[in-house]
Tab-separated table of C-alpha atoms and ligand atoms in Angstrom:
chain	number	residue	atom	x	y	z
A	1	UNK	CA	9.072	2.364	-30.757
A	2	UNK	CA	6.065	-0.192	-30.261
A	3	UNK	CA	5.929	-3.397	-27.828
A	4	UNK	CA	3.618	-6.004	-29.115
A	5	UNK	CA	2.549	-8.177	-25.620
A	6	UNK	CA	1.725	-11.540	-27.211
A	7	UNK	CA	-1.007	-13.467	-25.779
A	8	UNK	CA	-1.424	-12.541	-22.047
A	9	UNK	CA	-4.531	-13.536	-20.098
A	10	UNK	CA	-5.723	-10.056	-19.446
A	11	UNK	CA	-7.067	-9.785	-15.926
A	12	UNK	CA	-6.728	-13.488	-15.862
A	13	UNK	CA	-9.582	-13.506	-19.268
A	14	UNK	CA	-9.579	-13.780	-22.113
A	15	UNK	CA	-6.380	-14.435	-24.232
A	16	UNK	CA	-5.148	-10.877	-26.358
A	17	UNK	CA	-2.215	-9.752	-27.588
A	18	UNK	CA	-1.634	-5.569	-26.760
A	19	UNK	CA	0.662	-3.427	-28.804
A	20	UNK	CA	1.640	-0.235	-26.029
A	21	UNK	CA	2.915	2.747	-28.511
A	22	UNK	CA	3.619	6.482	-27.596
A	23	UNK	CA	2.511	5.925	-23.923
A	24	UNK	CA	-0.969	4.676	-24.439
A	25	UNK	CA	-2.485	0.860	-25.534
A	26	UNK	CA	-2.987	1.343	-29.247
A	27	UNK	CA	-4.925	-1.940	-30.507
A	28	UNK	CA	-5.894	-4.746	-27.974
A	29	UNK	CA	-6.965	-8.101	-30.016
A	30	UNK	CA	-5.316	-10.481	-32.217
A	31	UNK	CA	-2.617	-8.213	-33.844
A	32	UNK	CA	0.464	-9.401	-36.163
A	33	UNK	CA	4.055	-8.031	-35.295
A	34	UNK	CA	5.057	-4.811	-37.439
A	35	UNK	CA	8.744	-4.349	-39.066
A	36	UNK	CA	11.399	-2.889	-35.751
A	37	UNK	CA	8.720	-3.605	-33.103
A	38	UNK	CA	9.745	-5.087	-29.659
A	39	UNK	CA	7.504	-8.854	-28.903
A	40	UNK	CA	7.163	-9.876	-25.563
A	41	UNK	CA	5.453	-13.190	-25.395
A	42	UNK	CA	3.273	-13.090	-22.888
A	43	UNK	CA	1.874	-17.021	-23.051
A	44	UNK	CA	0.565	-17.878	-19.633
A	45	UNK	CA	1.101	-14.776	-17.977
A	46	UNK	CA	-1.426	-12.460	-16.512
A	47	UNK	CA	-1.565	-8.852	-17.937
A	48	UNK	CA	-2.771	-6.538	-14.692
A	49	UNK	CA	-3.314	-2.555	-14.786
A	50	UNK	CA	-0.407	-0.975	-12.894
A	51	UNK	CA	-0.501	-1.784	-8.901
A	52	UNK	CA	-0.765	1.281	-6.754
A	53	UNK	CA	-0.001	1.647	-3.328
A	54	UNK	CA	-1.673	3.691	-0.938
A	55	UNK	CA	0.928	3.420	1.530
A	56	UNK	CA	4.608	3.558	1.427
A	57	UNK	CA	7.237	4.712	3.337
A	58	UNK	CA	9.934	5.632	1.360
A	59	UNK	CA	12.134	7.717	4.258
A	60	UNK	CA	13.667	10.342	1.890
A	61	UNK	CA	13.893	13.119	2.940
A	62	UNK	CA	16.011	12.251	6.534
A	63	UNK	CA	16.613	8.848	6.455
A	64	UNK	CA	18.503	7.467	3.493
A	65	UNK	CA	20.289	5.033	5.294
A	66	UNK	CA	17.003	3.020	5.322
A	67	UNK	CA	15.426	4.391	1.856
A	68	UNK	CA	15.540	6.881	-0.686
A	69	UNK	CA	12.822	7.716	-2.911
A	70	UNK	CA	15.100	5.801	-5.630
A	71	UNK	CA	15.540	2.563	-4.015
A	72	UNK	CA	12.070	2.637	-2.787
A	73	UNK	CA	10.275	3.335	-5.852
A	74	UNK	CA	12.737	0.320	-7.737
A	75	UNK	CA	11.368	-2.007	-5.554
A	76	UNK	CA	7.522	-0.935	-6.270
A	77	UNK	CA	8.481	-1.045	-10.002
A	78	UNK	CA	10.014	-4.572	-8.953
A	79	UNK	CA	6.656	-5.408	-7.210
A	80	UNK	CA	4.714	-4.857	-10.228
A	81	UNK	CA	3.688	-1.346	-8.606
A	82	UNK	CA	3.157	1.585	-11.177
A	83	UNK	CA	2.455	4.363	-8.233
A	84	UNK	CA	3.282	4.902	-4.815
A	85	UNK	CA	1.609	7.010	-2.004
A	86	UNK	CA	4.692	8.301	-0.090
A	87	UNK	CA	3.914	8.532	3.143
A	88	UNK	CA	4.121	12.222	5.313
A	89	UNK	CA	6.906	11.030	8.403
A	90	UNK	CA	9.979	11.670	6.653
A	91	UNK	CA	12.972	14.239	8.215
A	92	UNK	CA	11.391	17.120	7.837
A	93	UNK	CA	7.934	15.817	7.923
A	94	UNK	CA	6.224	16.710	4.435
A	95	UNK	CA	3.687	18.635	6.278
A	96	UNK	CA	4.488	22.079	3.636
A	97	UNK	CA	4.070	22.054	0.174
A	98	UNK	CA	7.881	22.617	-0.161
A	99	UNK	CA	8.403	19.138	1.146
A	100	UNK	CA	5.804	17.532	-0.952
A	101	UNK	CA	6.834	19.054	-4.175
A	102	UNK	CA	10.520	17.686	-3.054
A	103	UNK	CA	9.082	14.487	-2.912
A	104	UNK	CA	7.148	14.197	-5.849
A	105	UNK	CA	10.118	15.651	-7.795
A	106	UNK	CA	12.734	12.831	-6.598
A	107	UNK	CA	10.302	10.133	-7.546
A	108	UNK	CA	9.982	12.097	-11.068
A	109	UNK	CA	14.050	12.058	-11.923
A	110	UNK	CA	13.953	8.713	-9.954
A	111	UNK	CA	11.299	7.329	-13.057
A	112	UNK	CA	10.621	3.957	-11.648
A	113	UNK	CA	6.863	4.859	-10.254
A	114	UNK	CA	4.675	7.895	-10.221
A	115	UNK	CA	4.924	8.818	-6.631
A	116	UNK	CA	1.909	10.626	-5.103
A	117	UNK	CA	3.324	12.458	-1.851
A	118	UNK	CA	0.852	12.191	1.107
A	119	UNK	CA	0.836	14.939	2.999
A	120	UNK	CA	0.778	15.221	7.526
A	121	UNK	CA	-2.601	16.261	9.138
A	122	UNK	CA	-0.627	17.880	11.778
A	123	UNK	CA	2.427	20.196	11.503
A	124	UNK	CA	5.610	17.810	12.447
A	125	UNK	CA	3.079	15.304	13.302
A	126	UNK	CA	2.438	16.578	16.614
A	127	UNK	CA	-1.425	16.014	16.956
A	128	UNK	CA	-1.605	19.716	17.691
A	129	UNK	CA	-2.213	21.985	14.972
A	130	UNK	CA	-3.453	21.683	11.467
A	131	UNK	CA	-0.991	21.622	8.498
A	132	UNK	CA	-1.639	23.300	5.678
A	133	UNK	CA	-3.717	21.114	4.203
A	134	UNK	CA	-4.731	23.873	1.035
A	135	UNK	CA	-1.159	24.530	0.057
A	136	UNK	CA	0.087	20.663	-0.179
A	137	UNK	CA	-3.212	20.363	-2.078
A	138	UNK	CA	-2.475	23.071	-4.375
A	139	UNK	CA	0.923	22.537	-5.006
A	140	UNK	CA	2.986	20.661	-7.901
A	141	UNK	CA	2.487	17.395	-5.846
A	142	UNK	CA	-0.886	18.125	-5.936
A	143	UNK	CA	-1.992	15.969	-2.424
A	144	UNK	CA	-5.374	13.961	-2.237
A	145	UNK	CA	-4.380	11.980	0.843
A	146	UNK	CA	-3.103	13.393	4.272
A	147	UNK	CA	-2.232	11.160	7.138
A	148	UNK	CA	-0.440	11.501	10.227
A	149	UNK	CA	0.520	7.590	9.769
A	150	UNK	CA	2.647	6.150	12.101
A	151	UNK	CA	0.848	8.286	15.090
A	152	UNK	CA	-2.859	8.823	15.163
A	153	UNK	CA	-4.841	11.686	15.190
A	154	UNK	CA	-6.155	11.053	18.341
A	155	UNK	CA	-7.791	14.856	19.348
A	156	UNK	CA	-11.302	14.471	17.936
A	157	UNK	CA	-11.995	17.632	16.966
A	158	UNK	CA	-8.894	18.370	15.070
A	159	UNK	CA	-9.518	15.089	13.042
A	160	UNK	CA	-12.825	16.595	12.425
A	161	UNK	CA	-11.753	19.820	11.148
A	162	UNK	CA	-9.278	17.648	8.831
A	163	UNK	CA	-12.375	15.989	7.475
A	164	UNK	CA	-14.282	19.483	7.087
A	165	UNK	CA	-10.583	20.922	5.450
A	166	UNK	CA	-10.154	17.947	2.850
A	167	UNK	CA	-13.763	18.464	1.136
A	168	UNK	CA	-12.716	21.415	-0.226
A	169	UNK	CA	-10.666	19.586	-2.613
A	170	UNK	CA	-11.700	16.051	-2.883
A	171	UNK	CA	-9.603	15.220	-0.464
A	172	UNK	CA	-9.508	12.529	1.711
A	173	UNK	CA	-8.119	11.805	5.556
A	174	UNK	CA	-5.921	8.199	6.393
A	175	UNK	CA	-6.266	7.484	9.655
A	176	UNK	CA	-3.803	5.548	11.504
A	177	UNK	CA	-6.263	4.068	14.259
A	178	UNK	CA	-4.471	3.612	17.238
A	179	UNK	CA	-5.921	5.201	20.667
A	180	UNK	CA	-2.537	6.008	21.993
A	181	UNK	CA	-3.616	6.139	26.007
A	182	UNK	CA	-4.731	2.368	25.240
A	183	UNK	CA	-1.137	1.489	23.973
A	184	UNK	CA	1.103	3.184	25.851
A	185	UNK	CA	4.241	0.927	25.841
A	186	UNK	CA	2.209	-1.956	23.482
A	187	UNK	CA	4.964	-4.283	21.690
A	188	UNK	CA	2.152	-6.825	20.403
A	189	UNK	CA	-1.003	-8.068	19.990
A	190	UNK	CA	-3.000	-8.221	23.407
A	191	UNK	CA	-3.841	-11.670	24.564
A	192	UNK	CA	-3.140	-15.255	26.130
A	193	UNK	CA	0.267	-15.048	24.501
A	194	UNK	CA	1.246	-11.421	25.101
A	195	UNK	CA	1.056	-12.763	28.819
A	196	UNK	CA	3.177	-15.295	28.341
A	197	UNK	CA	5.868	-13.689	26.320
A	198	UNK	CA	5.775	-10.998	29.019
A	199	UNK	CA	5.515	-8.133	26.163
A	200	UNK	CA	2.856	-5.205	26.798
A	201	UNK	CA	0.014	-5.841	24.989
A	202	UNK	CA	-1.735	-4.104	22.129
A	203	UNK	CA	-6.189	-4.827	22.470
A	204	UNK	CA	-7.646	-4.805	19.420
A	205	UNK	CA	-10.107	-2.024	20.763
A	206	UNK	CA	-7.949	0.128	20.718
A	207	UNK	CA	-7.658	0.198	16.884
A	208	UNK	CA	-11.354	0.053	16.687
A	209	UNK	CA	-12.416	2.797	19.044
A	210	UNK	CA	-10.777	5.447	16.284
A	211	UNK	CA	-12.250	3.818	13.820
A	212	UNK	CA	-15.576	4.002	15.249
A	213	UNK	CA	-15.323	7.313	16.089
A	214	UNK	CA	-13.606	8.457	12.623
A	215	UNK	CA	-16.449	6.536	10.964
A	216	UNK	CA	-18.839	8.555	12.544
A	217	UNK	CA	-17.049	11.751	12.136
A	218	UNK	CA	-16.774	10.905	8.070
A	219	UNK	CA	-20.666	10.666	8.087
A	220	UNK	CA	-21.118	13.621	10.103
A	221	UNK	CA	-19.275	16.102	8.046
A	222	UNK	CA	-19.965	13.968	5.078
A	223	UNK	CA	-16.208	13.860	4.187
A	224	UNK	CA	-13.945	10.830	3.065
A	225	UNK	CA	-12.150	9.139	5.953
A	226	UNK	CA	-9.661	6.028	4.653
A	227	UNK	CA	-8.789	3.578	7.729
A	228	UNK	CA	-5.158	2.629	7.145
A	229	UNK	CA	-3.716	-0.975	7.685
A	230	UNK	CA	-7.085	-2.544	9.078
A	231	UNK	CA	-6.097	-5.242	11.724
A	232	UNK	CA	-9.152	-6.791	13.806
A	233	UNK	CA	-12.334	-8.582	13.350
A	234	UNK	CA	-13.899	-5.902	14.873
A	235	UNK	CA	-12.282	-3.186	12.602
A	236	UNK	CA	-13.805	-5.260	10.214
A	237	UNK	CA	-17.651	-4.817	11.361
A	238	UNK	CA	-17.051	-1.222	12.121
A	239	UNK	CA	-16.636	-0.504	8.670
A	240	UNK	CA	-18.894	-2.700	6.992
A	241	UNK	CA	-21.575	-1.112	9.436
A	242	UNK	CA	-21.045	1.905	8.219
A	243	UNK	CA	-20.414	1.238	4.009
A	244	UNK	CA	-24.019	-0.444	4.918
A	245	UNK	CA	-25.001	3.109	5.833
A	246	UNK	CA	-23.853	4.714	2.630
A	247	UNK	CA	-21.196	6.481	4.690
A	248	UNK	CA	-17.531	7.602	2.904
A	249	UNK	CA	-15.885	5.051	4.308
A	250	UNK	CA	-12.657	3.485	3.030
A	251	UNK	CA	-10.143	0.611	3.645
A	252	UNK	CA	-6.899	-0.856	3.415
A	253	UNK	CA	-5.260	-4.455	4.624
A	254	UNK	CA	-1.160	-5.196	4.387
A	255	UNK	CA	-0.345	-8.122	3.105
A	256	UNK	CA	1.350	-9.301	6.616
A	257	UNK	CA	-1.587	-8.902	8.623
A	258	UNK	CA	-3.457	-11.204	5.539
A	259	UNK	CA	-0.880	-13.836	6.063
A	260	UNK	CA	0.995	-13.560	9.524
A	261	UNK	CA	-0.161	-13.788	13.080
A	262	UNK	CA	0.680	-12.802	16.616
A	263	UNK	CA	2.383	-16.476	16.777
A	264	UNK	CA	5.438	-15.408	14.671
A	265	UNK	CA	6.098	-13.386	18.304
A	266	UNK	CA	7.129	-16.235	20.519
A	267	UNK	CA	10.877	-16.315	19.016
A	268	UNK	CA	11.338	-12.843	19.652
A	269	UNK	CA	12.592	-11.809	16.172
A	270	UNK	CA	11.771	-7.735	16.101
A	271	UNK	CA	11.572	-8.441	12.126
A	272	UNK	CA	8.046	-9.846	13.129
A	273	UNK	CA	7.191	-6.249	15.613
A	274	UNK	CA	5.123	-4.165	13.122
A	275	UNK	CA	2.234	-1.381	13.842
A	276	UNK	CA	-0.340	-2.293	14.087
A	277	UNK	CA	0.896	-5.655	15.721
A	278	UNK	CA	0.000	-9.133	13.585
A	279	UNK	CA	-2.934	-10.416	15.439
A	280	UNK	CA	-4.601	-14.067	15.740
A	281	UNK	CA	-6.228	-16.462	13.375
A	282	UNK	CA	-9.397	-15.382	13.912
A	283	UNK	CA	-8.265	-11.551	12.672
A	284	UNK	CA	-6.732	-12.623	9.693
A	285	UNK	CA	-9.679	-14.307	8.423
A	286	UNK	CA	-12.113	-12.163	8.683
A	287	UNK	CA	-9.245	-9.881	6.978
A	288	UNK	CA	-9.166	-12.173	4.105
A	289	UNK	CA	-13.373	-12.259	4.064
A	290	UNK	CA	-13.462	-8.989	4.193
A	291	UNK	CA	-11.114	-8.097	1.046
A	292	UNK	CA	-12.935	-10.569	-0.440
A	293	UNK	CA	-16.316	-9.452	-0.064
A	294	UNK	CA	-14.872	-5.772	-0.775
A	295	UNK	CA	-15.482	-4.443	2.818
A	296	UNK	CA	-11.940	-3.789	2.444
A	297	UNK	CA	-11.501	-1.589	-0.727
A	298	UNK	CA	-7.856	-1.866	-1.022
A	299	UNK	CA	-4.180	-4.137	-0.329
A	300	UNK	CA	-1.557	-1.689	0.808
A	301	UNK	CA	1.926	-2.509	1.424
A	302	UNK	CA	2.806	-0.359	4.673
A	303	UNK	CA	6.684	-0.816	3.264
A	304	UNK	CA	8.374	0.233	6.551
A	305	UNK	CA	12.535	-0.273	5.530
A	306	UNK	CA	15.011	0.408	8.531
A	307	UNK	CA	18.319	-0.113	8.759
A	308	UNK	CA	19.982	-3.015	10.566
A	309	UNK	CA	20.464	-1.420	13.918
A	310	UNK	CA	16.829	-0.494	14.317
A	311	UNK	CA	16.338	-4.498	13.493
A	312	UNK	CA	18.953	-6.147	15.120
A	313	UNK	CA	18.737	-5.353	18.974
A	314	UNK	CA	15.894	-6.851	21.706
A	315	UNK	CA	12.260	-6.878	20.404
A	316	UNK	CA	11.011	-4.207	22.721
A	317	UNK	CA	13.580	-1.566	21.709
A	318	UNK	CA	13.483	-2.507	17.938
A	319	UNK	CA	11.550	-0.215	15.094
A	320	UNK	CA	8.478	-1.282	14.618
A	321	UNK	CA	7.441	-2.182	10.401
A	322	UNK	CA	8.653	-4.328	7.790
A	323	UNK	CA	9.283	-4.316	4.009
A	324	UNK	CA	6.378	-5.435	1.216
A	325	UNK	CA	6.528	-3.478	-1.891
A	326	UNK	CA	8.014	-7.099	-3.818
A	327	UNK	CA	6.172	-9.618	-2.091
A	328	UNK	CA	2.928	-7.989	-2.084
A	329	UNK	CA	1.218	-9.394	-4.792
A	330	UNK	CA	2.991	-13.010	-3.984
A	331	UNK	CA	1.260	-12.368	-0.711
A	332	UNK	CA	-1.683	-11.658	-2.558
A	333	UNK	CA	-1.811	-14.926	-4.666
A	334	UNK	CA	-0.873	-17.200	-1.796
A	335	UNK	CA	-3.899	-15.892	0.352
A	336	UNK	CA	-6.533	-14.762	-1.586
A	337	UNK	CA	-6.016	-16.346	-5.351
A	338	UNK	CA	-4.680	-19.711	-4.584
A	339	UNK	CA	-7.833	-20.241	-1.862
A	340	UNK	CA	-10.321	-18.862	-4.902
A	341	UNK	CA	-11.309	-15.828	-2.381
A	342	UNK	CA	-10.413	-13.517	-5.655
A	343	UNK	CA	-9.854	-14.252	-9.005
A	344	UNK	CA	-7.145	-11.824	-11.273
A	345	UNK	CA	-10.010	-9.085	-12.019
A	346	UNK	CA	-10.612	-9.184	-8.112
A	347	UNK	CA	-6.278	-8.847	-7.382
A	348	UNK	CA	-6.738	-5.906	-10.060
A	349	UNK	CA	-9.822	-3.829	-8.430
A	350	UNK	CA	-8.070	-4.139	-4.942
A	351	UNK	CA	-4.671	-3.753	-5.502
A	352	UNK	CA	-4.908	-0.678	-8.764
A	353	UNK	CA	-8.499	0.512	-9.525
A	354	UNK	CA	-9.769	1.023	-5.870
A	355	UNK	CA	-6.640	2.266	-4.431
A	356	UNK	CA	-6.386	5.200	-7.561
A	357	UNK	CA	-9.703	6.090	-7.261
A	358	UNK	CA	-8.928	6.324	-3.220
A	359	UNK	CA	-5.671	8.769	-4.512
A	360	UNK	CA	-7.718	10.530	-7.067
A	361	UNK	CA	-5.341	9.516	-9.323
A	362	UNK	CA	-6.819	9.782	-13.066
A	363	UNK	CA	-5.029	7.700	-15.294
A	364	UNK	CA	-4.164	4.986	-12.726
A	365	UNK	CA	-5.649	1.697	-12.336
A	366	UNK	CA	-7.624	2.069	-15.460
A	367	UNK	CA	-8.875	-0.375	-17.879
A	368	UNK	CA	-6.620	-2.205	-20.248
A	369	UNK	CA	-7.813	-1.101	-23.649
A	370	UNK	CA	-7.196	0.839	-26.172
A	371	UNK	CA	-7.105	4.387	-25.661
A	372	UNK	CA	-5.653	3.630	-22.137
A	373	UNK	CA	-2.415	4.471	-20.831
A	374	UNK	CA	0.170	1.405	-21.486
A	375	UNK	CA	0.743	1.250	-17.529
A	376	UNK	CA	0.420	-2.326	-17.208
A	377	UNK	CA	2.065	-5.235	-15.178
A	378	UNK	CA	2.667	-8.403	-16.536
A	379	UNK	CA	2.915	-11.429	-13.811
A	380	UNK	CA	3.517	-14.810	-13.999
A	381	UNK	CA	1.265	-16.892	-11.792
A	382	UNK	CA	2.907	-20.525	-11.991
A	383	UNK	CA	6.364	-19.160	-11.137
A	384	UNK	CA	7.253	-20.068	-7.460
A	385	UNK	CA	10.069	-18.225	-5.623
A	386	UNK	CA	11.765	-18.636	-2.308
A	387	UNK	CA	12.049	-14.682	-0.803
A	388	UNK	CA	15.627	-13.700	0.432
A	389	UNK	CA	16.113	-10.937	2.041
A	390	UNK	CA	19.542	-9.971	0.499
A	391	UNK	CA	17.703	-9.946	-2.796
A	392	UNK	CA	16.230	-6.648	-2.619
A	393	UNK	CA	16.527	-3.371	-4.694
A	394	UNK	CA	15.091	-1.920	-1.220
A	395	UNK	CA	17.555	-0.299	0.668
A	396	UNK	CA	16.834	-2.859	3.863
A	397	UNK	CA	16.647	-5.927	4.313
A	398	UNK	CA	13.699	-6.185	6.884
A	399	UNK	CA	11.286	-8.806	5.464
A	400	UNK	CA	9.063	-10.754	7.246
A	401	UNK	CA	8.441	-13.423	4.622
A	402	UNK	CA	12.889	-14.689	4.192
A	403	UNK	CA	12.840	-18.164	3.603
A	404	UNK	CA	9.314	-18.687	2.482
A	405	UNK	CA	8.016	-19.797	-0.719
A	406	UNK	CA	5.677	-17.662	-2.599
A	407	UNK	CA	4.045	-18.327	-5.559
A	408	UNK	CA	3.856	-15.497	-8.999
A	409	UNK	CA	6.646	-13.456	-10.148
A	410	UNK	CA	6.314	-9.806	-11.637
A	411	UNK	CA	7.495	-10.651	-15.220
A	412	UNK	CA	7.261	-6.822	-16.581
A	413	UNK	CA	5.890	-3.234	-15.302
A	414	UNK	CA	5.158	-1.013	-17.431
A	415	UNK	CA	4.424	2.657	-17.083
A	416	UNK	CA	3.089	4.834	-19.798
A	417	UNK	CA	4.744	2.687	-22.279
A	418	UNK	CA	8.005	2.700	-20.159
A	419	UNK	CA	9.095	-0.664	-19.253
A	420	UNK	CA	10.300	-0.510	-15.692
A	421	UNK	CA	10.715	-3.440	-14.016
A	422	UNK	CA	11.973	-6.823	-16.067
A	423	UNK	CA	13.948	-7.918	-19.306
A	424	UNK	CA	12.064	-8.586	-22.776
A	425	UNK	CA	11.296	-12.028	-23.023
B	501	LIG	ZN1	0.484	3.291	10.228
């Protein structure tokens, strides 16, 4: 069975209506309704290629009380996502290709998202020894991205023999940049107000002494290094230093450190402690500058669900992260669309075609014409929605953003023709 999409701005263009048949976009123009097909009118909303998501934590296997793959990938679907990197610090660790291909076969029979499995740098995350890198790679999940996230890979030359591995097959290293001697303890941002909350404090140098380094290391081996959840100013000219160079430099930026700062701190709500920690005004907009200019390649969520307990207790015993596969691209919109800083085609190369072409992943984030696989989000940008946090298909409830209005609303996913997120219209 066909769906005709009537009239959706694609990429926030030109008017078209789409018919999606067998999987792929069949016809894009102006195209009459045939006898049993579904119409979707799409009048004023904005037709988007699939979002993908270079980092998500989905916590299955280990910790299904905060996530499963299911849930996890419902709410991407939800969020107008159409893939998911799943990140490596699960229970076991996905740091063997049995783990991976465990992975990557719950998110198949789950159906909501392709989910790419990343897989660990180190075995069990320990910083000490490489994992096998070739045999995640090589496996059914077939891995492109490794990362250690959540620790760093703080020993120098073992995040340089990553980088040398990784080549081998187009892969590429995520860093989680966080010098761990210069944050022993940290529970926020380090600064005037650190001080006067009395919480350790976090300096923004020591996110950007990894990245320096790493930056360096990429060009010296000449292998792909992506810098995960970018944070400071100074991350900022680290890596546009060295994409002036030519070097293989990637980035990402959540949408909480685009929006949020180190303010939100002062009440002491741990749903506001998150790693890296939000920063200051300053941070954010050269954050916002920087996606806009393309510095920044790529939005990724950094969905971190946890249970209540880990949530509810005093801020410097409480789990650092917080959910953002559904408010993402509100985030988005409210920061960077509504301010003109991007337009649609700009939300689209940051948030689908840079971060699959990051992932390797082929028939992700591509055009939408014909030929093209029907994996397609459908959003409407005039809808405005107050976010609660008991409306969630996550598992948790652990967003930052409960209470606040946010403008858009995911309208329809689709994936390969699939419709997986939203009702016909
Ligand atoms: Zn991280």
């Amino acid at each position: 069975m066909s769906v005709l999409v009537r009239g959706a701005e694609v990429l926030g263009q030109e008017r078209a209506d789409l018919r999606l048949a067998d999987g792929t976009i069949t016809e894009v123009g102006s195209l009459q309704p045939q006898r049993g097909e579904q119409v979707l009118d799409a009048d004023g909303l904005v037709a988007l290629p699939g979002l993908v998501d270079l980092h998500t934590h989905l916590r299955e296997p280990g910790r299904e009380d905060a996530e499963t793959v299911r849930t996890g990938t419902r709410a991407a679907a939800a969020g107008g996502f159409t893939a998911v990197h799943a990140m490596a610090n699960t229970e076991p660790v996905a740091d063997t290709a049995g783990v991976v291909e465990q992975v990557w076969r719950l998110g198949q029979d789950a159906g909501h998202c392709d989910v790419r499995p990343v897989g660990a740098v180190t075995v069990g995350l320990a910083g000490t020894q490489l994992a096998e890198l070739g045999a995640m790679a090589d496996s059914a999940a077939r891995v492109r991205v490794f990362s250690d996230d959540g620790h760093c890979v703080a020993d120098a030359a073992l995040m340089r023999r990553a980088l040398e591995y990784v080549k081998a097959f187009d892969g590429v290293v995520a860093q989680h940049a966080q010098e761990p001697r210069l944050t022993a303890g940290a529970q926020m941002n380090e600064g005037e107000l650190s001080g006067r909350l009395g919480l350790v404090g976090w300096p923004a140098a020591a996110e950007e002494a990894i990245v320096a380094r790493d930056v360096l290391l990429a060009a010296h081996v000449r292998s792909r290094v992506h810098i995960c959840h970018l944070s400071t100013a100074g991350s900022v000219e680290i890596v546009r230093w060295a994409k002036s160079k030519g070097w293989p430099v990637t980035a990402e930026v959540t949408p909480h450190h685009l929006l949020l700062t180190e303010a939100l701190a002062a009440g002491y709500d741990p749903v506001f402690k998150v790693n890296p920690p939000l920063r200051s005004d300053e941070d954010v907009a050269a954050l916002r500058a920087a996606l806009a200019d393309g510095t920044i390649d790529a939005v990724a969520t950094d969905h971190a669900p946890h249970p209540r307990e880990a949530k509810d207790c005093e801020w410097a015993v409480a789990a650092f992260g917080m959910l953002g596969l559904e408010t993402a691209l509100a985030v988005v919109q409210e920061v960077m669309v509504e301010p003109g800083l991007l337009d649609w085609a700009g939300v689209a190369d940051r948030m689908s075609v840079r971060p699959a072409g990051i992932g390797r992943l082929t028939d992700q984030g591509r055009p939408l014409a014909a030929g093209e696989p029907a994996t397609l989000v459908l959003v409407d940008p005039a809808a405005t929605s107050t976010v609660r946090a008991a409306e969630t298909f996550s598992k948790s409830r652990n967003t930052p953003y409960a209470g606040l209005a946010l403008p858009g609303r995911v309208v329809a996913t689709f994936l390969r023709g699939r419709q997986t997120h939203g009702a016909a219209r």
